[in-house]
Short mmCIF file of N, CA and C in Angstrom, two decimals:
data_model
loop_
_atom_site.label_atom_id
_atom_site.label_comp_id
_atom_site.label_asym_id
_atom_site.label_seq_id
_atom_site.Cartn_x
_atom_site.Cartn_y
_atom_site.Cartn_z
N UNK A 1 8.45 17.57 -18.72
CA UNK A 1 8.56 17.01 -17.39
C UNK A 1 9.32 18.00 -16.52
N UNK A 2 9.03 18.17 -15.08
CA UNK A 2 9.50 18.96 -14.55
C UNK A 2 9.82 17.99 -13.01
N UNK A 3 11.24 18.13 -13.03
CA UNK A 3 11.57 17.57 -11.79
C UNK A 3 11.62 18.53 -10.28
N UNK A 4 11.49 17.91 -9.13
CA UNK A 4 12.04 19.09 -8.00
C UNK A 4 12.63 18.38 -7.57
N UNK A 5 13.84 18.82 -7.20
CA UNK A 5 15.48 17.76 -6.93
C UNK A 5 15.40 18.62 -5.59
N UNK A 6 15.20 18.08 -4.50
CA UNK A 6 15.67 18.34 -2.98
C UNK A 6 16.11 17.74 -1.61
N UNK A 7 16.66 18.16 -0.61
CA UNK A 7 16.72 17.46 0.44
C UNK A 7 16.55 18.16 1.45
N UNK A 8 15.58 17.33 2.47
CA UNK A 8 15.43 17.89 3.92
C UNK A 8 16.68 17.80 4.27
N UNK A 9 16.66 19.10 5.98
CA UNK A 9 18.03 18.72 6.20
C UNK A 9 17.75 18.41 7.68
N UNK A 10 18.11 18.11 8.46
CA UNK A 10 17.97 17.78 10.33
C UNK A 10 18.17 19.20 10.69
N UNK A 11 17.42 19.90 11.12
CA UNK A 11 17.65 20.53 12.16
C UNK A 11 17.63 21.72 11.27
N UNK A 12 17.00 22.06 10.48
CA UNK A 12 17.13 23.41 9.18
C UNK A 12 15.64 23.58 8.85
N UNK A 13 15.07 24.31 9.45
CA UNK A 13 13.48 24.11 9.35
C UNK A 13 13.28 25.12 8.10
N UNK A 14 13.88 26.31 7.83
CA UNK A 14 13.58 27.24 6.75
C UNK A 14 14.01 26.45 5.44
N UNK A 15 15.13 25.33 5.50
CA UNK A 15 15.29 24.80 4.01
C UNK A 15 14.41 23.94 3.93
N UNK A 16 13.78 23.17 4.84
CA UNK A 16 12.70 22.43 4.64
C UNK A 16 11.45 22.80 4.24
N UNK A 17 10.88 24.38 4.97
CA UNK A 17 10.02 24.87 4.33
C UNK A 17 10.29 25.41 3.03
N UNK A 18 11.27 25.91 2.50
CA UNK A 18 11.66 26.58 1.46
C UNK A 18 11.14 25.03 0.17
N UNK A 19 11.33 24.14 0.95
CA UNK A 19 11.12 22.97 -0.31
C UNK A 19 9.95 22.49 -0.34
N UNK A 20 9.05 22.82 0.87
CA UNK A 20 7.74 22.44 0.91
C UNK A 20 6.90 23.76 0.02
N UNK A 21 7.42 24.69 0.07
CA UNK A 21 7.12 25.97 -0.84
C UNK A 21 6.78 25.71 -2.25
N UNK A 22 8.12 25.38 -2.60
CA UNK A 22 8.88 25.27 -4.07
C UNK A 22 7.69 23.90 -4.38
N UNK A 23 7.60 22.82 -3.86
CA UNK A 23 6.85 21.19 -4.23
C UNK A 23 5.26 22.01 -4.68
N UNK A 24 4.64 22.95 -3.56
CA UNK A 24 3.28 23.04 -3.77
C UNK A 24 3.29 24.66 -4.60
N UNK A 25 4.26 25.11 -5.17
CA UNK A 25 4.04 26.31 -6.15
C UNK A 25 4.10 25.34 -7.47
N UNK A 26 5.18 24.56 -7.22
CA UNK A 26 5.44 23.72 -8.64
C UNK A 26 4.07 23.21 -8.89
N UNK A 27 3.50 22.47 -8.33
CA UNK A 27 2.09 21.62 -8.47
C UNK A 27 0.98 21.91 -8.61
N UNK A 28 0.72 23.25 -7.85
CA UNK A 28 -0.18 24.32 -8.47
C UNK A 28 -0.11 25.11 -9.74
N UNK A 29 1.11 25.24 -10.05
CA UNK A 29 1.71 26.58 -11.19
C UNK A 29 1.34 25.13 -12.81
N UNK A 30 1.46 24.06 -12.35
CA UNK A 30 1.53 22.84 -13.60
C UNK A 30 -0.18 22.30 -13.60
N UNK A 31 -0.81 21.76 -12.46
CA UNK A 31 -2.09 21.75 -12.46
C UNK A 31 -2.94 22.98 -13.43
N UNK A 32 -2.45 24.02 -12.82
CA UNK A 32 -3.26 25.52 -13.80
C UNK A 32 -3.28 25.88 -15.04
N UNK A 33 -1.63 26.00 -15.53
CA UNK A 33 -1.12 26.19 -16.64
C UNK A 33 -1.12 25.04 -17.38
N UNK A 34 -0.18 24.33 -17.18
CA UNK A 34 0.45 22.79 -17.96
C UNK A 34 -0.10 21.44 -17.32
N UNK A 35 -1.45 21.57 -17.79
CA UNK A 35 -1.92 20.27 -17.17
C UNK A 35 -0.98 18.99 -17.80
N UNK A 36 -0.66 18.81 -18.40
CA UNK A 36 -0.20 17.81 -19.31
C UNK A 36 1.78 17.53 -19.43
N UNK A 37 1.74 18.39 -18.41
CA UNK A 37 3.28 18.35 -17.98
C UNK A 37 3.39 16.99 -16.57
N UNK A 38 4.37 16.52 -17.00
CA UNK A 38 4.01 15.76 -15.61
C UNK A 38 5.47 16.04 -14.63
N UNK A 39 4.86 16.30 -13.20
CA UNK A 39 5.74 16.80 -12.16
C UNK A 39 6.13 15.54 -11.25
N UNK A 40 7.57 15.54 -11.24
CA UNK A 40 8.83 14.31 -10.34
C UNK A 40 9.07 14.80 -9.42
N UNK A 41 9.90 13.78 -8.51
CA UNK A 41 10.54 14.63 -7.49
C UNK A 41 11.77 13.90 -7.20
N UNK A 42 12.67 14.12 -6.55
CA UNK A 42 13.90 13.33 -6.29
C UNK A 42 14.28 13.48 -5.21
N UNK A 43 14.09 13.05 -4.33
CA UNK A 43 14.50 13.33 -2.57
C UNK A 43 15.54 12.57 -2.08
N UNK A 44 16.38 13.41 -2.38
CA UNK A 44 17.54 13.18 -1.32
C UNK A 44 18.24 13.52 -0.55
N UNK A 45 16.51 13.43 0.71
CA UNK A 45 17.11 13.16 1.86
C UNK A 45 17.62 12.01 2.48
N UNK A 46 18.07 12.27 3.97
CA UNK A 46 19.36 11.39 4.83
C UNK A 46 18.26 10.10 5.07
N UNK A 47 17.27 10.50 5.35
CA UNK A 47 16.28 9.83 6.02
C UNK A 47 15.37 8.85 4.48
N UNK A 48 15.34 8.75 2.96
CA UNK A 48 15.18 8.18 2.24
C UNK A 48 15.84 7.43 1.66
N UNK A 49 15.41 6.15 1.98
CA UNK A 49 16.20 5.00 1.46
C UNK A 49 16.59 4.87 0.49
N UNK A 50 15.94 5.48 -0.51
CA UNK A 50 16.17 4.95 -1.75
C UNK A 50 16.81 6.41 -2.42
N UNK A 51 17.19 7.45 -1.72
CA UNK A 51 18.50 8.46 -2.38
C UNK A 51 19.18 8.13 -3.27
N UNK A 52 19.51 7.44 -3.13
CA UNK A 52 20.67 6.63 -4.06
C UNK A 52 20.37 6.69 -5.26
N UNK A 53 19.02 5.76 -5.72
CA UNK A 53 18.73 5.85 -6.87
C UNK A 53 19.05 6.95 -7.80
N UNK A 54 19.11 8.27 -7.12
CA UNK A 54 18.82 9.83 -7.77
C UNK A 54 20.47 10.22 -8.29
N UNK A 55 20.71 9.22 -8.23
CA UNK A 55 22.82 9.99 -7.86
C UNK A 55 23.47 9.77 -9.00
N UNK A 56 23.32 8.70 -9.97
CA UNK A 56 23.20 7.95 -11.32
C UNK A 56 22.59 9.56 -12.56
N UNK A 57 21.51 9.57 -12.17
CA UNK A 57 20.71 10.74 -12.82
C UNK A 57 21.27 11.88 -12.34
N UNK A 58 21.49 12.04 -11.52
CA UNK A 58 22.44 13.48 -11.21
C UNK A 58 23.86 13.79 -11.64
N UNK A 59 24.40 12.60 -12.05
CA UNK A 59 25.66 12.74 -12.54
C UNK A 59 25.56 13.00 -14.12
N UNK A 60 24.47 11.91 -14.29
CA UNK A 60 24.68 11.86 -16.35
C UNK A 60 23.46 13.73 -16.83
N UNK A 61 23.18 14.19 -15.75
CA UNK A 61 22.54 15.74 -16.13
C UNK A 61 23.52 16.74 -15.81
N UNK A 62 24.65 16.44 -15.05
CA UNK A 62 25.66 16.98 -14.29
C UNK A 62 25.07 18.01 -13.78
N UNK A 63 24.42 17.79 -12.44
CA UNK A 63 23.65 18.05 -11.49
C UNK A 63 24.73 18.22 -10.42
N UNK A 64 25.16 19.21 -9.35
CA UNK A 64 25.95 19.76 -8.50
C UNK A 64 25.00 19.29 -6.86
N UNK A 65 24.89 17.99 -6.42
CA UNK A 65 24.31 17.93 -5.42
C UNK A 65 24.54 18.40 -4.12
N UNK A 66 25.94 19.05 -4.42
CA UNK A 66 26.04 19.72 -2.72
C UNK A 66 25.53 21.22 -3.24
N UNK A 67 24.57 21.77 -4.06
CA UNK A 67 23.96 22.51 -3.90
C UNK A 67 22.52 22.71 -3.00
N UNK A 68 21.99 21.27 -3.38
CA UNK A 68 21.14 21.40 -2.25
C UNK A 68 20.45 21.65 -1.24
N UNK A 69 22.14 21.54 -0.50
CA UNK A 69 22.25 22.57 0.83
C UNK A 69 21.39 23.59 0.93
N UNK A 70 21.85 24.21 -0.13
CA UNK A 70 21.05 25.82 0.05
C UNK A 70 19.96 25.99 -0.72
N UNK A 71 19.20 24.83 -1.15
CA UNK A 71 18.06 25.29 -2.14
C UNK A 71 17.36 23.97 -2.57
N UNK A 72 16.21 23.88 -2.96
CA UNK A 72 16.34 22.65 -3.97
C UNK A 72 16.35 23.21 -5.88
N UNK A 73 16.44 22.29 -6.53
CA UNK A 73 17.07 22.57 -8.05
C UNK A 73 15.73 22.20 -8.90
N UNK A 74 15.09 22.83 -9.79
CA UNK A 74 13.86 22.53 -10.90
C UNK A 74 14.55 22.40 -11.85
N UNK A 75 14.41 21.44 -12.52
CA UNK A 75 14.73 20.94 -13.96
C UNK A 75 14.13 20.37 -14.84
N UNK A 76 13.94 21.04 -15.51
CA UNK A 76 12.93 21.03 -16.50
C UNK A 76 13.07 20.28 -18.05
N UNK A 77 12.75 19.36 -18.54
CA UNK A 77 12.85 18.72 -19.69
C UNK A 77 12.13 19.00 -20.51
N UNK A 78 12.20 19.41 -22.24
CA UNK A 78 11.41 19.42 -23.09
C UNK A 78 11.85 18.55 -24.04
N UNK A 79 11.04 17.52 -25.05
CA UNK A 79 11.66 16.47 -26.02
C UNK A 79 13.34 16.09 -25.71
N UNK A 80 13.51 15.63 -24.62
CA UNK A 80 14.41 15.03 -23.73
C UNK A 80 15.88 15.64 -23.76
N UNK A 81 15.30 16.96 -23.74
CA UNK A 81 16.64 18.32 -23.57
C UNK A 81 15.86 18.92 -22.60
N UNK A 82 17.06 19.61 -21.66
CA UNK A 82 16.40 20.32 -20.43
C UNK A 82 17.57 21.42 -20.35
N UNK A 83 16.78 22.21 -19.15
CA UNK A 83 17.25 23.54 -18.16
C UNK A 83 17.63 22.98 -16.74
N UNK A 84 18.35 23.45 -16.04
CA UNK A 84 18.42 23.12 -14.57
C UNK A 84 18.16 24.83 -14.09
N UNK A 85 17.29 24.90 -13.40
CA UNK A 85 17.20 26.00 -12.45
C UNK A 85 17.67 25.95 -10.97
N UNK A 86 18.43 26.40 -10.22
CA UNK A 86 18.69 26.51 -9.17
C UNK A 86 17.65 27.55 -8.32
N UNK A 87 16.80 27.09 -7.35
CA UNK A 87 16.39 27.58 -6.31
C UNK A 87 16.84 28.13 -5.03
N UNK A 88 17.38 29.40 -4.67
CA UNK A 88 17.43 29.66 -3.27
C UNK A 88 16.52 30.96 -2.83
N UNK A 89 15.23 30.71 -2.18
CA UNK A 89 14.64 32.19 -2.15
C UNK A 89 14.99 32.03 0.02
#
């Protein structure tokens, strides 16, 4: 399983594209290769109600959410052990 952990930000149009980047490389790069991987997402942005939910799971992966800011985070699970990759291009 491969998550993309991100947030729009108001008024930051390059981190927003940077995550619209990262969503459709991820989805293409898993469609091609790893059909059988299945791709999440976790949005938490200001503007999604349901953020919250993601904050629980970000703590018990010990996930650094004021990274965000500057990137969104891929994390990747195999037989329910994972990687966290940090994104900033």
């Amino acid at each position: 399983m491969v998550t993309h952990w991100y947030k729009h930000l108001r008024h930051e149009s390059e981190q927003n594209k940077r995550n619209l980047i990262v969503e459709g490389s991820l989805k293409n790069l898993i469609s091609r290769c790893h059909p059988k991987v299945r791709y999440t997402e976790a949005n938490l942005s200001a503007f999604n109600i349901n953020s919250y939910t993601f904050r629980d799971f970000a703590d018990e992966w010990k996930i650094d959410l004021t990274a965000l800011d500057d990137g969104p985070i891929i994390m990747v699970l195999y037989q329910q052990k994972g990687t966290r990759f940090w994104c900033n291009s």
